[in-house]
Amino acid sequence: MPKCTPKFTPKEYRIYLMNSNQKHILVEGKNDKYFIERMLSYLANEIDKPELNEQVVVDSAEFLIKADSGTGNNKEKVEEIANSVVDKPYSQRFIAFIDRELYLFNWDYEQTQILQDNFPAHNIEKRIIRTRGHSLENYLFELDIVSNFFNINTIIPNPQIATNLFRQIFKSVIYSACTIGLAATKTKLLQKIESGILWRNFIELTSGEINFLLEDWLDFLTDKRSVPDSKILEIKQNYEIYIQLINQTSFEIVRWLSHGHIGYDFLREAYIKCVMEVSKEDISNVDWIAKDKRVNLLTNYWIEEILSNNRMYFKEIFEMLDLS
């Protein structure tokens, strides 16, 4: 969506929907928009219905809905719009698609001693569909897809040894990322760790798994992210509790429960660690294109692999918009 696209208040956006002859999917941001548009385009080609690309518009709250409209973040904007059109005659031409985050997971150790997924599917409430797991990135957490993608996108001459090592530690990486995300959420420190951390500096490769260097990471949070000592103690305690719970939880739950952004970044950093371990390459020789483009390329690869094997995660979109 071009940056010059006019922005609407919620009222103006509803008028836009009412006057449109197309069907609309409202998502939170640009990565969500790309993901859904790419999926629709690929499927339209697969089922030989190119008209789908013209029938459906994917709108992004990040670019379309004014920030000063009385709503908060992009997710809240989407929810406000979706809840306000439920009884409108044009609502059947509209759906919202938002991140589930921790909704309907039992995750807070003060409330439960067993981590559980209380809705292991796409939750649908009126015109809102939530992602299957924490966020869109969680769909990408599939061993064969991630390892093959990294294997063909690193620039060292022979990445296969590193890829084989990465495959061995894959589940351990997701378990660690999930533990860190839950501990940070519980401690209310997510904003301090959601981006920009070189996780490879806190990964030690062992036999078939990783050892997360907790104390080194806590020192980093103190020195580089200015986290006070009281919060350092709290997140350490939360980490130690969650690692016990996570280790008793099935991978199928952990995969969807993990914080999506942290999980993806952790996987990439773990692969770089594997490359450095087996090739002794300097990190400057193990880098890739910009993060957003890399995520988009992985999305393309994932969609092609999933849909070509007749696995459809998003059939609810087609059913709710009568696109079948």
mmCIF file of C-alpha atoms in Angstrom:
data_model
loop_
_atom_site.group_PDB
_atom_site.id
_atom_site.type_symbol
_atom_site.label_atom_id
_atom_site.label_comp_id
_atom_site.label_asym_id
_atom_site.label_seq_id
_atom_site.Cartn_x
_atom_site.Cartn_y
_atom_site.Cartn_z
ATOM 1 C CA MET A 1 0.000 0.000 0.000
ATOM 2 C CA PRO A 2 1.608 3.315 -1.024
ATOM 3 C CA LYS A 3 2.410 5.691 1.817
ATOM 4 C CA CYS A 4 0.291 8.385 0.186
ATOM 5 C CA THR A 5 -2.891 6.323 0.573
ATOM 6 C CA PRO A 6 -5.535 8.440 2.337
ATOM 7 C CA LYS A 7 -6.281 7.466 5.906
ATOM 8 C CA PHE A 8 -9.779 7.040 7.270
ATOM 9 C CA THR A 9 -11.442 7.489 10.597
ATOM 10 C CA PRO A 10 -13.432 4.374 11.558
ATOM 11 C CA LYS A 11 -16.602 6.095 10.313
ATOM 12 C CA GLU A 12 -14.993 6.955 6.979
ATOM 13 C CA TYR A 13 -13.695 3.417 6.609
ATOM 14 C CA ARG A 14 -17.208 2.024 7.163
ATOM 15 C CA ILE A 15 -18.500 4.324 4.401
ATOM 16 C CA TYR A 16 -15.679 3.049 2.187
ATOM 17 C CA LEU A 17 -16.770 -0.541 2.891
ATOM 18 C CA MET A 18 -20.434 0.226 2.306
ATOM 19 C CA ASN A 19 -19.732 1.796 -1.105
ATOM 20 C CA SER A 20 -17.319 -0.903 -2.251
ATOM 21 C CA ASN A 21 -18.353 -3.736 -4.555
ATOM 22 C CA GLN A 22 -15.352 -5.788 -3.441
ATOM 23 C CA LYS A 23 -14.789 -8.000 -0.420
ATOM 24 C CA HIS A 24 -12.386 -6.762 2.219
ATOM 25 C CA ILE A 25 -9.979 -8.348 4.681
ATOM 26 C CA LEU A 26 -8.703 -5.899 7.286
ATOM 27 C CA VAL A 27 -5.371 -6.846 8.886
ATOM 28 C CA GLU A 28 -3.068 -5.133 11.357
ATOM 29 C CA GLY A 29 0.068 -4.225 9.385
ATOM 30 C CA LYS A 30 2.108 -4.489 6.209
ATOM 31 C CA ASN A 31 3.543 -7.962 6.861
ATOM 32 C CA ASP A 32 0.051 -9.348 7.508
ATOM 33 C CA LYS A 33 -1.184 -7.682 4.328
ATOM 34 C CA TYR A 34 1.637 -9.204 2.294
ATOM 35 C CA PHE A 35 1.046 -12.650 3.801
ATOM 36 C CA ILE A 36 -2.681 -12.731 3.016
ATOM 37 C CA GLU A 37 -2.334 -11.144 -0.433
ATOM 38 C CA ARG A 38 0.348 -13.638 -1.407
ATOM 39 C CA MET A 39 -1.704 -16.555 -0.142
ATOM 40 C CA LEU A 40 -4.810 -15.405 -2.065
ATOM 41 C CA SER A 41 -2.811 -14.827 -5.238
ATOM 42 C CA TYR A 42 -1.169 -18.247 -5.101
ATOM 43 C CA LEU A 43 -4.448 -19.997 -4.417
ATOM 44 C CA ALA A 44 -6.220 -18.094 -7.201
ATOM 45 C CA ASN A 45 -3.628 -19.442 -9.609
ATOM 46 C CA GLU A 46 -3.825 -22.977 -8.201
ATOM 47 C CA ILE A 47 -7.616 -23.213 -8.552
ATOM 48 C CA ASP A 48 -7.617 -21.272 -11.835
ATOM 49 C CA LYS A 49 -9.731 -18.418 -10.504
ATOM 50 C CA PRO A 50 -7.714 -15.282 -11.281
ATOM 51 C CA GLU A 51 -10.794 -13.204 -10.548
ATOM 52 C CA LEU A 52 -10.138 -13.723 -6.830
ATOM 53 C CA ASN A 53 -7.368 -11.155 -7.072
ATOM 54 C CA GLU A 54 -9.893 -8.552 -8.186
ATOM 55 C CA GLN A 55 -12.719 -9.639 -5.901
ATOM 56 C CA VAL A 56 -10.808 -9.313 -2.628
ATOM 57 C CA VAL A 57 -8.966 -6.305 -1.204
ATOM 58 C CA VAL A 58 -6.623 -6.697 1.751
ATOM 59 C CA ASP A 59 -6.574 -3.498 3.822
ATOM 60 C CA SER A 60 -3.994 -2.638 6.469
ATOM 61 C CA ALA A 61 -5.039 -0.724 9.582
ATOM 62 C CA GLU A 62 -1.465 0.509 9.826
ATOM 63 C CA PHE A 63 -1.918 2.586 6.661
ATOM 64 C CA LEU A 64 -5.682 3.104 6.423
ATOM 65 C CA ILE A 65 -7.048 3.850 9.874
ATOM 66 C CA LYS A 66 -6.039 7.109 11.534
ATOM 67 C CA ALA A 67 -4.047 6.767 14.714
ATOM 68 C CA ASP A 68 -5.947 9.653 16.325
ATOM 69 C CA SER A 69 -9.354 8.082 15.736
ATOM 70 C CA GLY A 70 -9.878 7.147 19.365
ATOM 71 C CA THR A 71 -8.331 3.699 19.026
ATOM 72 C CA GLY A 72 -4.953 2.464 20.220
ATOM 73 C CA ASN A 73 -2.644 0.092 18.354
ATOM 74 C CA ASN A 74 -3.323 -1.505 14.985
ATOM 75 C CA LYS A 75 -4.946 -4.566 16.519
ATOM 76 C CA GLU A 76 -7.351 -2.396 18.507
ATOM 77 C CA LYS A 77 -8.200 -0.441 15.351
ATOM 78 C CA VAL A 78 -9.090 -3.654 13.526
ATOM 79 C CA GLU A 79 -11.209 -4.908 16.420
ATOM 80 C CA GLU A 80 -13.061 -1.596 16.654
ATOM 81 C CA ILE A 81 -13.925 -1.679 12.954
ATOM 82 C CA ALA A 82 -14.942 -5.349 13.026
ATOM 83 C CA ASN A 83 -17.195 -4.926 16.047
ATOM 84 C CA SER A 84 -18.840 -1.834 14.569
ATOM 85 C CA VAL A 85 -19.901 -3.481 11.278
ATOM 86 C CA VAL A 86 -21.354 -6.716 12.650
ATOM 87 C CA ASP A 87 -24.978 -5.656 12.116
ATOM 88 C CA LYS A 88 -24.409 -3.757 8.899
ATOM 89 C CA PRO A 89 -25.737 -5.226 5.620
ATOM 90 C CA TYR A 90 -22.247 -5.072 4.086
ATOM 91 C CA SER A 91 -20.670 -7.081 6.920
ATOM 92 C CA GLN A 92 -20.807 -10.258 4.815
ATOM 93 C CA ARG A 93 -18.269 -8.642 2.506
ATOM 94 C CA PHE A 94 -15.856 -7.988 5.366
ATOM 95 C CA ILE A 95 -13.660 -9.949 7.748
ATOM 96 C CA ALA A 96 -10.901 -8.956 10.141
ATOM 97 C CA PHE A 97 -7.760 -11.039 10.619
ATOM 98 C CA ILE A 98 -5.718 -10.352 13.763
ATOM 99 C CA ASP A 99 -2.958 -11.857 15.853
ATOM 100 C CA ARG A 100 -4.188 -14.229 18.525
ATOM 101 C CA GLU A 101 -1.260 -13.485 20.832
ATOM 102 C CA LEU A 102 -2.020 -15.368 24.098
ATOM 103 C CA TYR A 103 -5.799 -15.399 23.733
ATOM 104 C CA LEU A 104 -7.322 -18.722 24.861
ATOM 105 C CA PHE A 105 -3.983 -20.145 25.944
ATOM 106 C CA ASN A 106 -3.443 -21.171 29.559
ATOM 107 C CA TRP A 107 -0.021 -19.573 29.956
ATOM 108 C CA ASP A 108 0.151 -17.630 33.236
ATOM 109 C CA TYR A 109 1.840 -19.889 35.793
ATOM 110 C CA GLU A 110 -0.040 -18.154 38.593
ATOM 111 C CA GLN A 111 -3.273 -19.419 37.033
ATOM 112 C CA THR A 112 -2.192 -22.824 35.735
ATOM 113 C CA GLN A 113 0.536 -25.426 36.223
ATOM 114 C CA ILE A 114 -0.011 -26.885 32.757
ATOM 115 C CA LEU A 115 0.439 -24.866 29.562
ATOM 116 C CA GLN A 116 -2.570 -25.523 27.347
ATOM 117 C CA ASP A 117 -4.101 -24.448 24.061
ATOM 118 C CA ASN A 118 -7.829 -24.110 24.664
ATOM 119 C CA PHE A 119 -8.670 -23.514 21.017
ATOM 120 C CA PRO A 120 -6.330 -25.453 18.691
ATOM 121 C CA ALA A 121 -7.738 -23.928 15.486
ATOM 122 C CA HIS A 122 -8.658 -20.524 14.074
ATOM 123 C CA ASN A 123 -10.884 -18.803 16.587
ATOM 124 C CA ILE A 124 -13.777 -16.964 14.924
ATOM 125 C CA GLU A 125 -15.909 -14.416 16.742
ATOM 126 C CA LYS A 126 -18.480 -12.694 14.544
ATOM 127 C CA ARG A 127 -16.376 -11.109 11.740
ATOM 128 C CA ILE A 128 -12.979 -11.583 13.411
ATOM 129 C CA ILE A 129 -10.605 -14.466 12.647
ATOM 130 C CA ARG A 130 -7.576 -14.885 14.881
ATOM 131 C CA THR A 131 -4.318 -16.481 13.798
ATOM 132 C CA ARG A 132 -3.877 -20.138 14.713
ATOM 133 C CA GLY A 133 -1.024 -19.298 17.058
ATOM 134 C CA HIS A 134 0.494 -16.209 18.625
ATOM 135 C CA SER A 135 0.975 -14.385 15.303
ATOM 136 C CA LEU A 136 1.545 -14.949 11.592
ATOM 137 C CA GLU A 137 5.186 -15.963 12.079
ATOM 138 C CA ASN A 138 4.099 -19.083 13.957
ATOM 139 C CA TYR A 139 2.760 -20.612 10.738
ATOM 140 C CA LEU A 140 6.357 -20.625 9.489
ATOM 141 C CA PHE A 141 7.680 -22.754 12.354
ATOM 142 C CA GLU A 142 7.927 -25.981 10.342
ATOM 143 C CA LEU A 143 11.229 -27.839 10.372
ATOM 144 C CA ASP A 144 11.516 -28.814 6.715
ATOM 145 C CA ILE A 145 10.352 -25.458 5.416
ATOM 146 C CA VAL A 146 12.547 -23.294 7.655
ATOM 147 C CA SER A 147 15.672 -25.441 7.299
ATOM 148 C CA ASN A 148 15.347 -25.708 3.511
ATOM 149 C CA PHE A 149 14.743 -21.978 3.198
ATOM 150 C CA PHE A 150 17.780 -21.048 5.277
ATOM 151 C CA ASN A 151 19.874 -23.634 3.437
ATOM 152 C CA ILE A 152 19.211 -22.065 0.040
ATOM 153 C CA ASN A 153 19.487 -18.462 1.227
ATOM 154 C CA THR A 154 22.814 -18.462 3.035
ATOM 155 C CA ILE A 155 25.864 -17.560 0.963
ATOM 156 C CA ILE A 156 28.503 -19.994 2.225
ATOM 157 C CA PRO A 157 29.622 -22.581 -0.362
ATOM 158 C CA ASN A 158 28.426 -25.706 1.456
ATOM 159 C CA PRO A 159 25.673 -24.970 3.994
ATOM 160 C CA GLN A 160 24.383 -28.545 4.297
ATOM 161 C CA ILE A 161 26.402 -29.446 7.395
ATOM 162 C CA ALA A 162 25.151 -26.328 9.158
ATOM 163 C CA THR A 163 21.600 -27.091 8.037
ATOM 164 C CA ASN A 164 21.804 -30.628 9.417
ATOM 165 C CA LEU A 165 22.983 -29.215 12.746
ATOM 166 C CA PHE A 166 20.155 -26.690 12.696
ATOM 167 C CA ARG A 167 17.625 -29.454 12.084
ATOM 168 C CA GLN A 168 18.849 -31.252 15.209
ATOM 169 C CA ILE A 169 18.368 -28.208 17.443
ATOM 170 C CA PHE A 170 15.181 -26.856 15.805
ATOM 171 C CA LYS A 171 12.735 -27.902 18.533
ATOM 172 C CA SER A 172 15.094 -26.788 21.270
ATOM 173 C CA VAL A 173 15.259 -23.338 19.642
ATOM 174 C CA ILE A 174 11.468 -22.998 19.616
ATOM 175 C CA TYR A 175 11.290 -24.148 23.238
ATOM 176 C CA SER A 176 13.865 -21.520 24.257
ATOM 177 C CA ALA A 177 12.134 -18.758 22.293
ATOM 178 C CA CYS A 178 8.802 -19.642 23.879
ATOM 179 C CA THR A 179 10.326 -19.610 27.371
ATOM 180 C CA ILE A 180 11.897 -16.198 26.801
ATOM 181 C CA GLY A 181 8.695 -14.739 25.342
ATOM 182 C CA LEU A 182 6.518 -15.927 28.222
ATOM 183 C CA ALA A 183 9.026 -14.765 30.844
ATOM 184 C CA ALA A 184 9.246 -11.327 29.224
ATOM 185 C CA THR A 185 5.453 -11.098 28.909
ATOM 186 C CA LYS A 186 4.969 -12.027 32.551
ATOM 187 C CA THR A 187 7.602 -9.465 33.580
ATOM 188 C CA LYS A 188 6.144 -6.804 31.237
ATOM 189 C CA LEU A 189 9.441 -6.444 29.385
ATOM 190 C CA LEU A 190 8.413 -7.458 25.864
ATOM 191 C CA GLN A 191 9.152 -4.040 24.368
ATOM 192 C CA LYS A 192 12.740 -4.362 25.586
ATOM 193 C CA ILE A 193 13.412 -7.628 23.748
ATOM 194 C CA GLU A 194 11.062 -7.864 20.745
ATOM 195 C CA SER A 195 13.675 -6.720 18.238
ATOM 196 C CA GLY A 196 17.326 -5.993 17.671
ATOM 197 C CA ILE A 197 18.842 -8.728 19.821
ATOM 198 C CA LEU A 198 21.633 -10.910 18.418
ATOM 199 C CA TRP A 199 20.362 -14.092 20.037
ATOM 200 C CA ARG A 200 23.347 -16.049 18.719
ATOM 201 C CA ASN A 201 25.420 -14.372 21.436
ATOM 202 C CA PHE A 202 23.352 -16.242 24.027
ATOM 203 C CA ILE A 203 23.190 -19.626 22.288
ATOM 204 C CA GLU A 204 25.550 -22.467 23.125
ATOM 205 C CA LEU A 205 25.312 -25.511 20.875
ATOM 206 C CA THR A 206 25.309 -28.864 22.636
ATOM 207 C CA SER A 207 24.402 -32.364 21.528
ATOM 208 C CA GLY A 208 21.108 -32.085 19.655
ATOM 209 C CA GLU A 209 19.893 -28.963 21.459
ATOM 210 C CA ILE A 210 20.899 -25.515 22.581
ATOM 211 C CA ASN A 211 21.840 -24.144 25.955
ATOM 212 C CA PHE A 212 20.514 -20.625 26.459
ATOM 213 C CA LEU A 213 23.065 -18.492 28.313
ATOM 214 C CA LEU A 214 20.625 -16.876 30.704
ATOM 215 C CA GLU A 215 23.127 -14.968 32.831
ATOM 216 C CA ASP A 216 24.818 -13.453 29.757
ATOM 217 C CA TRP A 217 21.424 -12.348 28.455
ATOM 218 C CA LEU A 218 20.508 -10.786 31.800
ATOM 219 C CA ASP A 219 23.805 -8.862 31.784
ATOM 220 C CA PHE A 220 22.927 -7.633 28.284
ATOM 221 C CA LEU A 221 19.504 -6.438 29.464
ATOM 222 C CA THR A 222 21.177 -4.566 32.312
ATOM 223 C CA ASP A 223 23.975 -2.991 30.275
ATOM 224 C CA LYS A 224 22.334 -2.430 26.869
ATOM 225 C CA ARG A 225 18.591 -2.197 27.544
ATOM 226 C CA SER A 226 18.768 -0.406 30.912
ATOM 227 C CA VAL A 227 16.528 -2.923 32.680
ATOM 228 C CA PRO A 228 16.603 -2.225 36.445
ATOM 229 C CA ASP A 229 17.881 -4.823 38.901
ATOM 230 C CA SER A 230 14.408 -5.487 40.300
ATOM 231 C CA LYS A 231 13.146 -6.423 36.829
ATOM 232 C CA ILE A 232 16.248 -8.523 36.143
ATOM 233 C CA LEU A 233 15.523 -10.578 39.245
ATOM 234 C CA GLU A 234 11.860 -10.904 38.254
ATOM 235 C CA ILE A 235 12.510 -12.038 34.683
ATOM 236 C CA LYS A 236 15.131 -14.523 35.901
ATOM 237 C CA GLN A 237 12.625 -16.053 38.319
ATOM 238 C CA ASN A 238 9.945 -16.146 35.626
ATOM 239 C CA TYR A 239 12.350 -17.725 33.136
ATOM 240 C CA GLU A 240 13.275 -20.471 35.589
ATOM 241 C CA ILE A 241 9.613 -21.256 36.244
ATOM 242 C CA TYR A 242 8.649 -21.234 32.574
ATOM 243 C CA ILE A 243 11.509 -23.415 31.421
ATOM 244 C CA GLN A 244 10.213 -26.139 33.732
ATOM 245 C CA LEU A 245 6.664 -25.799 32.368
ATOM 246 C CA ILE A 246 7.795 -25.597 28.737
ATOM 247 C CA ASN A 247 9.869 -28.760 29.034
ATOM 248 C CA GLN A 248 6.723 -30.634 30.093
ATOM 249 C CA THR A 249 4.670 -29.327 27.160
ATOM 250 C CA SER A 250 4.249 -30.885 23.721
ATOM 251 C CA PHE A 251 5.955 -29.233 20.781
ATOM 252 C CA GLU A 252 2.605 -28.776 19.018
ATOM 253 C CA ILE A 253 1.466 -26.446 21.803
ATOM 254 C CA VAL A 254 4.836 -24.714 22.213
ATOM 255 C CA ARG A 255 5.041 -24.025 18.484
ATOM 256 C CA TRP A 256 1.813 -22.000 18.532
ATOM 257 C CA LEU A 257 2.307 -20.474 21.988
ATOM 258 C CA SER A 258 5.737 -19.024 21.233
ATOM 259 C CA HIS A 259 5.966 -15.292 20.613
ATOM 260 C CA GLY A 260 6.027 -15.108 16.820
ATOM 261 C CA HIS A 261 8.555 -12.320 16.262
ATOM 262 C CA ILE A 262 10.954 -13.577 18.909
ATOM 263 C CA GLY A 263 10.605 -17.126 17.596
ATOM 264 C CA TYR A 264 11.438 -16.160 14.025
ATOM 265 C CA ASP A 265 14.418 -14.010 15.045
ATOM 266 C CA PHE A 266 15.657 -16.782 17.326
ATOM 267 C CA LEU A 267 15.475 -19.355 14.505
ATOM 268 C CA ARG A 268 17.458 -17.153 12.146
ATOM 269 C CA GLU A 269 20.082 -16.418 14.791
ATOM 270 C CA ALA A 270 20.345 -20.112 15.659
ATOM 271 C CA TYR A 271 20.971 -20.945 12.013
ATOM 272 C CA ILE A 272 23.722 -18.314 11.836
ATOM 273 C CA LYS A 273 25.222 -19.848 14.973
ATOM 274 C CA CYS A 274 25.238 -23.241 13.252
ATOM 275 C CA VAL A 275 26.938 -21.795 10.178
ATOM 276 C CA MET A 276 29.580 -20.109 12.308
ATOM 277 C CA GLU A 277 30.130 -23.329 14.255
ATOM 278 C CA VAL A 278 30.793 -25.563 11.267
ATOM 279 C CA SER A 279 32.403 -23.128 8.833
ATOM 280 C CA LYS A 280 34.307 -20.811 11.183
ATOM 281 C CA GLU A 281 33.113 -18.013 8.905
ATOM 282 C CA ASP A 282 33.107 -14.399 10.019
ATOM 283 C CA ILE A 283 29.566 -13.179 10.579
ATOM 284 C CA SER A 284 29.887 -10.706 7.689
ATOM 285 C CA ASN A 285 29.907 -13.724 5.357
ATOM 286 C CA VAL A 286 26.730 -15.220 6.804
ATOM 287 C CA ASP A 287 24.321 -12.347 6.384
ATOM 288 C CA TRP A 288 21.203 -12.006 4.251
ATOM 289 C CA ILE A 289 18.948 -9.364 2.800
ATOM 290 C CA ALA A 290 16.921 -6.928 4.911
ATOM 291 C CA LYS A 291 14.668 -8.505 7.547
ATOM 292 C CA ASP A 292 11.293 -7.564 6.005
ATOM 293 C CA LYS A 293 12.258 -8.901 2.594
ATOM 294 C CA ARG A 294 13.644 -12.070 4.170
ATOM 295 C CA VAL A 295 10.389 -12.694 6.020
ATOM 296 C CA ASN A 296 8.470 -12.106 2.789
ATOM 297 C CA LEU A 297 10.649 -14.596 0.908
ATOM 298 C CA LEU A 298 10.098 -17.204 3.624
ATOM 299 C CA THR A 299 6.369 -16.459 3.446
ATOM 300 C CA ASN A 300 6.411 -17.087 -0.313
ATOM 301 C CA TYR A 301 8.273 -20.353 0.168
ATOM 302 C CA TRP A 302 5.953 -21.464 2.985
ATOM 303 C CA ILE A 303 2.782 -20.695 1.026
ATOM 304 C CA GLU A 304 3.985 -22.602 -2.022
ATOM 305 C CA GLU A 305 5.024 -25.624 0.044
ATOM 306 C CA ILE A 306 1.839 -25.680 2.143
ATOM 307 C CA LEU A 307 -0.707 -25.138 -0.620
ATOM 308 C CA SER A 308 1.043 -27.410 -3.100
ATOM 309 C CA ASN A 309 0.610 -30.190 -0.537
ATOM 310 C CA ASN A 310 -3.113 -29.463 -0.135
ATOM 311 C CA ARG A 311 -2.754 -28.056 3.364
ATOM 312 C CA MET A 312 -5.081 -25.123 3.827
ATOM 313 C CA TYR A 313 -4.776 -23.099 7.002
ATOM 314 C CA PHE A 314 -7.082 -20.322 5.885
ATOM 315 C CA LYS A 315 -10.222 -22.001 4.588
ATOM 316 C CA GLU A 316 -12.301 -19.913 7.015
ATOM 317 C CA ILE A 317 -11.464 -16.788 5.015
ATOM 318 C CA PHE A 318 -12.970 -18.327 1.902
ATOM 319 C CA GLU A 319 -15.990 -19.641 3.717
ATOM 320 C CA MET A 320 -16.782 -16.359 5.476
ATOM 321 C CA LEU A 321 -16.391 -14.324 2.289
ATOM 322 C CA ASP A 322 -18.141 -16.956 0.140
ATOM 323 C CA LEU A 323 -15.149 -17.347 -2.172
ATOM 324 C CA SER A 324 -15.307 -21.092 -2.756
#
